[in-house]
Amino acid sequence: MNDFLIILSEKEKGKTSFAHLFKYKKLYKGKKVGHAGTLDKFATGLMIVLIGKATRLNQVFSNLDKSYRAKIKFGEETDTLDPDGKVIRKAELPSKETILSVLPSFKGKIMQAPPEYSAVHIDGERAYKRVQKNEEVKMPEREVEVFDYRVLKIDDCYLDIIFHVSKGTYIRSLARDIGRACGSCARLEELNRLTIGPYSLSEKNLSTMEILEKTDLFSKVRLKTEYRKEIDNGYIISSYILSDSAPEKKYKFLYFDSELYAVAENTSGRLKIIFRLGYGSL
């Protein structure tokens, strides 16, 4: 069972996402340990930790939408766009009315340039490494989506706000761009990840199977038991399948009767096993 684990974990402030995994690497020695979605060192909140064969599902969870509670500080911008960076710009504070007036332009699909201090690859090297070598870095814009936002409070130089965003959205970049749209500048003061897809920290006691069942990314495929030997050898063709609860879905739970046998991916109409489980039934 320890060879396939998914844990909803809370990262504390001041630790890198990599350092947050140390306790799990110590606890599950010899097992591969990863996570689905990096949090900056100053940030807190939900991380999905993947252990053993579950690391093969990294892409599944990384592609989920996310929500964050952010505290944006206006009138100041740092090179890292967070509280730990060097101040590179200062400006007058925008009014509350100005802030509220520009926010709607950041809802929906927008073009966004990631922060220069980020892990995005530029010509084969991570952007932050190039910046650290004093190289000039041009961050290409990419399309992201802000599904919704909710203003909690605007007080003095701070905006307290919740964003619901697509994968790949940088909240640091949102803070920067909102500040500039106000005719000022801004950076993040605090950041807390509240949810990843359907998951939140209020559900951190869920078992691995409960976590998997909670997402709607998987369909249930019933396999014919008389073809188990062929399937064990890596062959899954349409005649081996009894039923598929949602044929259009990319990821599949494969069952022999009530036994969860494997997780598979639909690639070009063919099922490819990501990994076999075979440790019990739901």
Coordinates of C-alpha atoms in Angstrom, one line a residue:
M1 CA 0.0 0.0 0.0
N2 CA 2.9 2.4 0.7
D3 CA 4.0 2.0 -2.9
F4 CA 1.0 4.1 -4.0
L5 CA 0.1 7.0 -1.8
I6 CA -1.5 10.4 -2.3
I7 CA -1.4 12.8 0.6
L8 CA -3.1 16.2 1.0
S9 CA -0.4 18.1 2.9
E10 CA 0.0 21.7 4.2
K11 CA 3.2 23.6 3.4
E12 CA 4.4 26.1 6.0
K13 CA 5.9 29.5 5.4
G14 CA 9.6 29.7 4.9
K15 CA 10.1 26.2 3.3
T16 CA 10.6 25.4 -0.3
S17 CA 8.3 22.9 -1.9
F18 CA 11.3 20.6 -2.2
A19 CA 12.2 20.9 1.5
H20 CA 8.6 20.2 2.4
L21 CA 9.0 16.7 1.0
F22 CA 11.9 15.8 3.3
K23 CA 9.7 14.4 6.0
Y24 CA 8.0 12.1 3.5
K25 CA 11.2 11.0 2.0
K26 CA 12.4 10.1 5.5
L27 CA 9.2 8.3 6.3
Y28 CA 9.0 6.4 3.1
K29 CA 12.6 5.5 2.5
G30 CA 13.4 4.1 -0.8
K31 CA 10.2 5.3 -2.4
K32 CA 10.0 8.0 -5.0
V33 CA 8.4 11.2 -3.6
G34 CA 7.1 14.1 -5.6
H35 CA 4.4 16.8 -5.6
A36 CA 1.9 18.2 -8.0
G37 CA 2.3 22.0 -8.0
T38 CA 5.1 24.1 -6.6
L39 CA 4.5 26.7 -3.9
D40 CA 7.0 29.6 -3.4
K41 CA 9.0 29.6 -0.2
F42 CA 7.0 32.5 1.3
A43 CA 3.7 30.9 0.4
T44 CA 1.6 28.4 2.5
G45 CA -1.2 26.0 1.9
L46 CA -2.2 22.9 0.1
M47 CA 0.3 20.6 -1.7
I48 CA -0.6 17.2 -3.1
V49 CA 2.2 14.8 -2.2
L50 CA 2.7 11.7 -4.4
I51 CA 4.5 8.7 -3.2
G52 CA 5.7 5.6 -5.0
K53 CA 3.8 4.7 -8.2
A54 CA 1.4 7.6 -7.5
T55 CA 4.1 9.9 -8.8
R56 CA 3.1 8.7 -12.3
L57 CA -0.1 10.7 -11.8
N58 CA 1.7 14.0 -11.4
Q59 CA 0.3 15.4 -14.6
V60 CA -3.2 14.5 -13.6
F61 CA -3.1 16.6 -10.5
S62 CA -0.9 19.4 -11.9
N63 CA -3.4 20.1 -14.6
L64 CA -6.2 20.9 -12.1
D65 CA -7.4 24.4 -11.4
K66 CA -6.4 26.1 -8.1
S67 CA -7.6 28.8 -5.8
Y68 CA -5.5 31.1 -3.7
R69 CA -6.0 33.8 -1.0
A70 CA -3.6 36.6 -1.8
K71 CA -2.6 39.7 0.1
I72 CA -1.3 42.3 -2.5
K73 CA 0.8 45.2 -1.4
F74 CA 0.5 48.3 -3.6
G75 CA 3.1 51.1 -4.1
E76 CA 6.0 48.7 -4.2
E77 CA 7.4 46.1 -6.6
T78 CA 10.3 43.7 -5.9
D79 CA 12.4 41.8 -8.4
T80 CA 10.8 38.5 -7.2
L81 CA 7.3 40.0 -6.9
D82 CA 7.1 38.8 -3.3
P83 CA 8.2 40.1 0.2
D84 CA 11.6 38.4 0.0
G85 CA 12.9 40.3 -3.0
K86 CA 14.8 43.5 -3.6
V87 CA 12.6 46.7 -4.1
I88 CA 13.0 47.8 -7.7
R89 CA 10.1 50.2 -8.0
K90 CA 7.9 52.5 -5.9
A91 CA 4.8 54.5 -6.8
E92 CA 1.9 56.3 -5.3
L93 CA -0.9 54.2 -3.9
P94 CA -4.0 53.8 -6.1
S95 CA -7.4 54.6 -4.7
K96 CA -9.8 51.9 -3.7
E97 CA -12.1 52.9 -6.6
T98 CA -9.2 52.5 -9.0
I99 CA -8.4 49.0 -7.8
L100 CA -12.0 47.9 -8.0
S101 CA -12.3 49.3 -11.5
V102 CA -9.4 47.4 -13.0
L103 CA -10.0 44.0 -11.4
P104 CA -12.8 43.0 -13.9
S105 CA -10.2 43.2 -16.8
F106 CA -8.3 40.3 -15.1
K107 CA -11.3 37.9 -15.2
G108 CA -11.4 35.4 -17.9
K109 CA -8.7 34.4 -20.4
I110 CA -5.7 36.7 -20.2
M111 CA -2.2 36.9 -21.5
Q112 CA 0.4 36.7 -18.7
A113 CA 4.2 36.8 -18.5
P114 CA 5.6 34.6 -15.7
P115 CA 7.9 36.2 -13.2
E116 CA 11.6 36.4 -14.1
Y117 CA 12.3 34.6 -10.8
S118 CA 10.5 31.4 -11.8
A119 CA 11.3 27.8 -12.9
V120 CA 10.0 28.4 -16.4
H121 CA 12.6 27.3 -19.0
I122 CA 14.1 29.9 -21.3
D123 CA 16.3 28.4 -24.0
G124 CA 16.9 25.3 -22.0
E125 CA 17.6 26.9 -18.7
R126 CA 15.4 28.0 -15.8
A127 CA 14.6 31.7 -15.9
Y128 CA 15.7 32.4 -12.3
K129 CA 19.2 30.9 -13.0
R130 CA 19.7 33.3 -15.9
V131 CA 18.6 36.2 -13.8
Q132 CA 21.0 35.2 -11.0
K133 CA 23.8 35.3 -13.6
N134 CA 22.7 38.9 -14.5
E135 CA 21.5 37.8 -17.9
E136 CA 18.7 39.7 -19.6
V137 CA 15.6 37.6 -19.7
K138 CA 12.5 38.1 -21.8
M139 CA 9.6 36.2 -20.4
P140 CA 7.1 35.1 -23.2
E141 CA 3.5 35.7 -22.4
R142 CA 1.1 32.8 -22.3
E143 CA -2.7 32.4 -22.0
V144 CA -4.1 31.6 -18.5
E145 CA -7.5 32.0 -17.1
V146 CA -8.9 33.6 -14.0
F147 CA -12.2 31.9 -13.5
D148 CA -13.3 34.1 -10.7
Y149 CA -12.1 36.4 -7.9
R150 CA -13.6 37.7 -4.6
V151 CA -12.4 40.9 -2.9
L152 CA -12.3 40.3 0.9
K153 CA -10.8 43.7 2.0
I154 CA -9.0 46.8 0.7
D155 CA -7.2 48.5 3.6
D156 CA -4.5 51.1 3.3
C157 CA -1.9 49.7 0.8
Y158 CA -3.3 46.1 0.8
L159 CA -5.8 44.1 -1.2
D160 CA -7.0 40.9 0.4
I161 CA -8.5 38.7 -2.4
I162 CA -9.3 35.2 -3.5
F163 CA -8.5 34.0 -7.0
H164 CA -9.7 30.9 -8.8
V165 CA -7.4 30.2 -11.6
S166 CA -6.3 27.7 -14.3
K167 CA -3.0 25.7 -14.1
G168 CA 0.1 27.8 -14.9
T169 CA -1.3 31.0 -13.5
Y170 CA 1.2 33.0 -11.4
I171 CA -0.4 35.0 -8.7
R172 CA 2.8 37.0 -8.4
S173 CA 2.3 38.1 -12.0
L174 CA -1.3 38.9 -11.3
A175 CA -0.2 41.2 -8.4
R176 CA 2.3 42.9 -10.7
D177 CA -0.1 43.4 -13.5
I178 CA -2.9 44.7 -11.4
G179 CA -0.6 47.2 -9.8
R180 CA 0.6 48.5 -13.2
A181 CA -3.0 48.6 -14.5
C182 CA -3.8 50.9 -11.5
G183 CA -1.0 53.3 -12.6
S184 CA 1.0 52.1 -9.6
C185 CA 3.0 49.0 -8.8
A186 CA 2.4 46.0 -6.6
R187 CA 3.8 42.7 -5.2
L188 CA 2.5 39.9 -3.1
E189 CA 2.8 40.1 0.6
E190 CA 1.1 36.8 1.5
L191 CA -0.1 33.8 -0.5
N192 CA -2.1 30.8 0.7
R193 CA -3.2 28.0 -1.7
L194 CA -6.7 27.0 -0.6
T195 CA -7.7 24.3 -3.2
I196 CA -6.4 22.2 -6.0
G197 CA -9.3 20.9 -8.1
P198 CA -11.8 19.5 -5.7
Y199 CA -9.4 19.1 -2.8
S200 CA -8.8 21.4 0.2
L201 CA -6.9 21.0 3.5
S202 CA -10.2 20.3 5.3
E203 CA -10.0 16.9 3.6
K204 CA -6.4 16.1 4.5
N205 CA -7.4 12.9 6.3
L206 CA -8.8 11.4 3.1
S207 CA -7.3 8.0 2.1
T208 CA -5.6 7.6 -1.3
M209 CA -8.6 5.9 -2.8
E210 CA -11.0 8.6 -1.4
I211 CA -8.8 11.2 -3.0
L212 CA -8.9 9.4 -6.4
E213 CA -12.6 8.9 -6.2
K214 CA -13.3 12.6 -5.5
T215 CA -12.0 13.7 -8.8
D216 CA -14.0 13.3 -12.0
L217 CA -11.0 12.8 -14.2
F218 CA -11.3 9.0 -14.1
S219 CA -13.8 6.7 -15.6
K220 CA -14.4 3.1 -14.5
V221 CA -13.6 0.4 -17.0
R222 CA -14.7 -3.2 -16.3
L223 CA -12.4 -5.8 -17.9
K224 CA -13.2 -9.4 -18.8
T225 CA -11.5 -11.7 -16.3
E226 CA -10.9 -14.4 -18.9
Y227 CA -8.4 -12.1 -20.6
R228 CA -6.4 -11.3 -17.5
K229 CA -3.3 -13.1 -18.7
E230 CA -3.2 -11.1 -21.9
I231 CA -3.8 -7.8 -20.0
D232 CA -1.1 -8.7 -17.5
N233 CA 1.2 -8.9 -20.6
G234 CA 0.3 -5.3 -21.5
Y235 CA -2.4 -5.8 -24.1
I236 CA -5.7 -4.1 -23.8
I237 CA -8.0 -4.1 -26.8
S238 CA -11.6 -3.3 -27.1
S239 CA -12.8 -6.9 -27.0
Y240 CA -11.3 -7.2 -23.5
I241 CA -13.5 -4.4 -22.1
L242 CA -17.0 -5.1 -20.6
S243 CA -17.9 -1.4 -20.0
D244 CA -16.6 2.1 -19.7
S245 CA -18.5 4.6 -17.5
A246 CA -17.2 7.6 -19.5
P247 CA -15.4 6.7 -22.7
E248 CA -14.5 10.3 -23.4
K249 CA -12.3 10.6 -20.3
K250 CA -8.6 10.4 -20.7
Y251 CA -7.8 8.6 -17.4
K252 CA -9.3 5.2 -16.4
F253 CA -9.7 3.0 -13.4
L254 CA -9.4 -0.6 -14.6
Y255 CA -11.3 -3.3 -12.7
F256 CA -11.6 -7.1 -12.7
D257 CA -14.9 -7.5 -10.9
S258 CA -14.6 -5.4 -7.8
E259 CA -10.8 -5.4 -7.7
L260 CA -9.1 -2.2 -8.8
Y261 CA -6.4 -3.5 -11.0
A262 CA -4.7 -0.5 -12.6
V263 CA -4.8 3.1 -13.7
A264 CA -4.6 3.7 -17.4
E265 CA -4.5 6.5 -19.9
N266 CA -6.4 6.8 -23.1
T267 CA -3.9 7.7 -25.8
S268 CA -5.3 8.0 -29.4
G269 CA -8.2 5.6 -28.6
R270 CA -6.0 3.0 -27.0
L271 CA -5.6 2.2 -23.3
K272 CA -2.1 2.4 -21.9
I273 CA -1.5 1.2 -18.3
I274 CA 0.2 3.9 -16.2
F275 CA 0.7 1.4 -13.4
R276 CA -0.9 -1.7 -11.9
L277 CA -2.3 -1.6 -8.4
G278 CA -3.8 -4.9 -7.5
Y279 CA -3.8 -4.3 -3.8
G280 CA -7.5 -4.6 -3.1
S281 CA -11.0 -3.3 -3.9
L282 CA -12.9 -0.2 -3.2

